[in-house]
PDB file of C-alpha atoms in Angstrom:
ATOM      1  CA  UNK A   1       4.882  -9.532 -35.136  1.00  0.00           C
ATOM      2  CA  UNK A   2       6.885  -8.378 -31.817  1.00  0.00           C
ATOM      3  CA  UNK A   3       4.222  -8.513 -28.686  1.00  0.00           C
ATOM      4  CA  UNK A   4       5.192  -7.822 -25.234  1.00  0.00           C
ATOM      5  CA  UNK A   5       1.993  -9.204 -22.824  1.00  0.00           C
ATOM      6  CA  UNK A   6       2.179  -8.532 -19.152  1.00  0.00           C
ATOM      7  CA  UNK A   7       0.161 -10.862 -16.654  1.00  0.00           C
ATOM      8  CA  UNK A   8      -0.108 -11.430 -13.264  1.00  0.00           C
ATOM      9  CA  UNK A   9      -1.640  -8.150 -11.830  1.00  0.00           C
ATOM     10  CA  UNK A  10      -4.581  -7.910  -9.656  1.00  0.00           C
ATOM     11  CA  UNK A  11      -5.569  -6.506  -6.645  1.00  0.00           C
ATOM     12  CA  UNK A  12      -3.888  -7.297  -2.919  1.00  0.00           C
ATOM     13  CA  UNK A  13      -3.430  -6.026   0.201  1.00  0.00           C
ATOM     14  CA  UNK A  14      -1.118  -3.603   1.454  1.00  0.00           C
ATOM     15  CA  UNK A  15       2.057  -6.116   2.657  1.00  0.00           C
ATOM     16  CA  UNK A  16       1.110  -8.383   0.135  1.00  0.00           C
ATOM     17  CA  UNK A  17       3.353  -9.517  -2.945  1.00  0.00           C
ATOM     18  CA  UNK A  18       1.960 -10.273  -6.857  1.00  0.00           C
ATOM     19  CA  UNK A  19       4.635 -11.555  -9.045  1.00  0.00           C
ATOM     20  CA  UNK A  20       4.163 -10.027 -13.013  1.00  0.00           C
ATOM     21  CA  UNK A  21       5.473 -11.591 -15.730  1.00  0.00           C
ATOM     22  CA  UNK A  22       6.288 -10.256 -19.447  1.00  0.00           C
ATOM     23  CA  UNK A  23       6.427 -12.543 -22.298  1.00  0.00           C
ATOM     24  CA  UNK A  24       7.910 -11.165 -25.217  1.00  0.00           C
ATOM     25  CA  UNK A  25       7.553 -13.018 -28.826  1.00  0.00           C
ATOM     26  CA  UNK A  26       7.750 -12.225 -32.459  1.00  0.00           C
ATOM     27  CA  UNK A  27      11.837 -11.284 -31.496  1.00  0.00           C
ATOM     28  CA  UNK A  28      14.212 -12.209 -28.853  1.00  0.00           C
ATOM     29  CA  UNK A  29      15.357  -9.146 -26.757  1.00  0.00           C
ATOM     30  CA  UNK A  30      19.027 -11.096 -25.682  1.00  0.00           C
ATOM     31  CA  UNK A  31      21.388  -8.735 -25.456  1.00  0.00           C
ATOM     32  CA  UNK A  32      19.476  -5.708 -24.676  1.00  0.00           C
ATOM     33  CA  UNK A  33      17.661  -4.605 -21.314  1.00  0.00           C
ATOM     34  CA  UNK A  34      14.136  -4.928 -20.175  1.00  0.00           C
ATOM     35  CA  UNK A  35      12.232  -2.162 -17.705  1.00  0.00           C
ATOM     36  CA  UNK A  36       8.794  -2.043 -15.877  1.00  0.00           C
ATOM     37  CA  UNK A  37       7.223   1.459 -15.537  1.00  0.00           C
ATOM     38  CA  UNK A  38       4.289   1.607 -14.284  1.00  0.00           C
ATOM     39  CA  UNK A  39       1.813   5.011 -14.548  1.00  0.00           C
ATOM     40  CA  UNK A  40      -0.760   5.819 -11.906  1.00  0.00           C
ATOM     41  CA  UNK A  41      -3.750   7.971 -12.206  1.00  0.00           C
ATOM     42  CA  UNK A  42      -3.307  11.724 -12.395  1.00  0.00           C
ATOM     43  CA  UNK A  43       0.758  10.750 -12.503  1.00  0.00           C
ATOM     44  CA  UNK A  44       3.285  10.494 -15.387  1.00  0.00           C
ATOM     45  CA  UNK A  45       4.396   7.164 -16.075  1.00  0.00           C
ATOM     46  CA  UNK A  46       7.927   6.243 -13.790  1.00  0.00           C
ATOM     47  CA  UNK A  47      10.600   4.080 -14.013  1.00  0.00           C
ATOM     48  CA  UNK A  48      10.000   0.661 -11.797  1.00  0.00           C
ATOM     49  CA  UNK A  49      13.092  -1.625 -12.804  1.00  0.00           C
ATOM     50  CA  UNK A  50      15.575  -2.695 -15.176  1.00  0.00           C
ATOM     51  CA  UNK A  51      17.507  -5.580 -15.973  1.00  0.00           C
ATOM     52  CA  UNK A  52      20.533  -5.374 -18.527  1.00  0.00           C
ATOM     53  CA  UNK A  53      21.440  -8.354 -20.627  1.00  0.00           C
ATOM     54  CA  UNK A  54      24.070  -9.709 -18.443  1.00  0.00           C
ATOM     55  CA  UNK A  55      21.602  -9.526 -15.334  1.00  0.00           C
ATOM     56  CA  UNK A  56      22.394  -6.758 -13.565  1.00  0.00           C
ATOM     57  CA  UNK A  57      19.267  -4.864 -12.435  1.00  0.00           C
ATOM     58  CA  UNK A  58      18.664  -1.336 -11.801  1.00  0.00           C
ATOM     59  CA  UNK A  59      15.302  -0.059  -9.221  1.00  0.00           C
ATOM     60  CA  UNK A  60      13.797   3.331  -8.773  1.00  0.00           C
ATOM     61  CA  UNK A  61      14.640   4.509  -4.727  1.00  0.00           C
ATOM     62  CA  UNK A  62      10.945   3.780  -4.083  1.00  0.00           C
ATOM     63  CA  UNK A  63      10.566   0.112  -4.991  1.00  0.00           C
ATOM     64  CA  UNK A  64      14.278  -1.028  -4.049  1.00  0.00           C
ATOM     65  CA  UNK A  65      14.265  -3.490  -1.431  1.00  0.00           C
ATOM     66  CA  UNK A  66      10.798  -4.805  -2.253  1.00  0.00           C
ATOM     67  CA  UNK A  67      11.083  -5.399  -5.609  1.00  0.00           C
ATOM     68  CA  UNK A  68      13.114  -7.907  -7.621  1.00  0.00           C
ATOM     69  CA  UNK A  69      13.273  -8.023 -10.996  1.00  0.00           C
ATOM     70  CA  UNK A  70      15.129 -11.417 -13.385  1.00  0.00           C
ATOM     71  CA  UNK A  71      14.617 -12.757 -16.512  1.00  0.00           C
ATOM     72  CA  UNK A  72      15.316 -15.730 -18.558  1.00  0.00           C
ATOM     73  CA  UNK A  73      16.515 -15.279 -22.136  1.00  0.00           C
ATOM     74  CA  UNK A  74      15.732 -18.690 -23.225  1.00  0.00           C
ATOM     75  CA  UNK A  75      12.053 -18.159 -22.690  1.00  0.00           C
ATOM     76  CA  UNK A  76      12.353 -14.901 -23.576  1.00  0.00           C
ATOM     77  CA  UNK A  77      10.438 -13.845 -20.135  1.00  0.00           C
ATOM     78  CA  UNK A  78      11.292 -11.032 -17.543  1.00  0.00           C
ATOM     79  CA  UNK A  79       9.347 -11.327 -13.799  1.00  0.00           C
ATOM     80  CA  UNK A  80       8.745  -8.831 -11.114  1.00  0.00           C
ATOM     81  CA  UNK A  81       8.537 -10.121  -7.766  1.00  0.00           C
ATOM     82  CA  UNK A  82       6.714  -7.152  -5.951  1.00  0.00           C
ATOM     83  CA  UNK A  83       6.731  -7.836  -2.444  1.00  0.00           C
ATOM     84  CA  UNK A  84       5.370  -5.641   0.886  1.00  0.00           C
ATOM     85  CA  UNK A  85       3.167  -3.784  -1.432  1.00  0.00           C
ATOM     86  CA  UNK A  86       2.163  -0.522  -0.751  1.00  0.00           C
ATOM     87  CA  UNK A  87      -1.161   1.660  -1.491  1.00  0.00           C
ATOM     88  CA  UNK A  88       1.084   4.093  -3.829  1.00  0.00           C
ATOM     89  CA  UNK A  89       2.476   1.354  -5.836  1.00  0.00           C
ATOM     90  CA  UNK A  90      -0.968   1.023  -7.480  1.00  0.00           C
ATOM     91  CA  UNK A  91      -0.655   1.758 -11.281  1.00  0.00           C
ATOM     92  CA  UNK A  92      -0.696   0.168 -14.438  1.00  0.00           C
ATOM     93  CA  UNK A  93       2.635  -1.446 -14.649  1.00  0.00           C
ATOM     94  CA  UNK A  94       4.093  -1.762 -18.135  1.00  0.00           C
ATOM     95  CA  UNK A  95       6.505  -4.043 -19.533  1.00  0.00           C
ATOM     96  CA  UNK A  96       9.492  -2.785 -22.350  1.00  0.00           C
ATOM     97  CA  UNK A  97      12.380  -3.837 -24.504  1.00  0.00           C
ATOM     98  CA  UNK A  98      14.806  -1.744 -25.877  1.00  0.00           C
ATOM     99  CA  UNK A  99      15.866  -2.439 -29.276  1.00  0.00           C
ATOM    100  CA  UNK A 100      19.477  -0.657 -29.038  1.00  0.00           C
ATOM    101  CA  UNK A 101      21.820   0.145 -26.533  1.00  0.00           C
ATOM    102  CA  UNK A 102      21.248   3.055 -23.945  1.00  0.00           C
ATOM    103  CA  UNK A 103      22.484   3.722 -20.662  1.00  0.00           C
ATOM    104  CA  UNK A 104      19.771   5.665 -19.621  1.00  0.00           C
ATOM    105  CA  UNK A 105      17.586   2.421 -18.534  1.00  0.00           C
ATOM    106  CA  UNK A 106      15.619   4.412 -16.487  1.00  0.00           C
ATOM    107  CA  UNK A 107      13.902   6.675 -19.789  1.00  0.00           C
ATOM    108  CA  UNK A 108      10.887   5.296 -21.016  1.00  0.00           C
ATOM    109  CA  UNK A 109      12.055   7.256 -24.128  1.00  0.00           C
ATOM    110  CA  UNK A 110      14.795   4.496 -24.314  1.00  0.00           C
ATOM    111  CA  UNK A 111      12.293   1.181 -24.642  1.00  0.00           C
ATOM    112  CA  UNK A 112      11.258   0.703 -28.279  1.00  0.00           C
ATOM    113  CA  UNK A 113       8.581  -1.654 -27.574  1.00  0.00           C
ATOM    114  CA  UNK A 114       5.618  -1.814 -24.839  1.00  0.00           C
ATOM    115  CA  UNK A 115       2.651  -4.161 -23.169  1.00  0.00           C
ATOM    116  CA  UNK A 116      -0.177  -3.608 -23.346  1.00  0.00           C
ATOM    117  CA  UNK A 117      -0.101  -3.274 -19.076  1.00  0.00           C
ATOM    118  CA  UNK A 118      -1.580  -5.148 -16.278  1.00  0.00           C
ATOM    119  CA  UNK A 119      -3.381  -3.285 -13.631  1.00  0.00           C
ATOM    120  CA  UNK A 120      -2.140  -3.113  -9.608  1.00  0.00           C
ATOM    121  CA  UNK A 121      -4.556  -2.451  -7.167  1.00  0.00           C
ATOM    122  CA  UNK A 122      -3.201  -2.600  -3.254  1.00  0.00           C
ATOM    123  CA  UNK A 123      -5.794  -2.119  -1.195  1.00  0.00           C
ATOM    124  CA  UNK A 124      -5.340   0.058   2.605  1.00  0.00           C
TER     125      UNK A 124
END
């Protein structure tokens, strides 16, 4: 069966940097892109990052700089290196495949299968 399983969230302090990692299995997921979104309390869940098949990644306006997304087809993996974390990037952070080709990356609509999510606390 296809699983997606996020790890590496936690809590840290505001300026600090987590690294998350999604493992997909069951399928590989070459060929089509990968996304974070991430959904904080009282908020609709929001595009975080993208990365196509070739590599090229995509960020939302409020993560760009700080974030950094890859991945590694052979090991079916994708990573988000979150660095000078900030308060508001606390959320439950979601990893997705799509399954077909879209252009609209940033549409959770778009991603055909989903984590489970990791939680993100950064603390003031």
């Amino acid at each position: 069966q296809v699983q997606l399983v996020e790890s590496g969230g936690g809590m840290v302090q505001a300026g600090g940097s987590l690294r998350l990692s999604c493992t997909a299995s069951g399928r590989t997921f070459i060929g089509y892109a990968m996304g974070w979104f991430r959904q904080a309390p009282g908020k609709e869940r929001e595009f975080v990052a993208a990365i196509r098949s070739g590599g090229n990644t995509y960020y939302a306006d409020s993560v760009k700089g700080r974030f950094t997304l890859s991945r590694d087809n052979a090991k079916n993996t994708v990573d988000l290196q979150m660095n000078s974390l900030k308060p508001e990037d606390t959320a439950v952070y979601y990893c997705a495949a799509q399954t077909s080709y879209s252009n609209s990356y940033y549409s959770p609509l778009q991603y055909a299968y989903w984590g489970q999510g990791t939680q993100v606390t950064v603390s003031s």
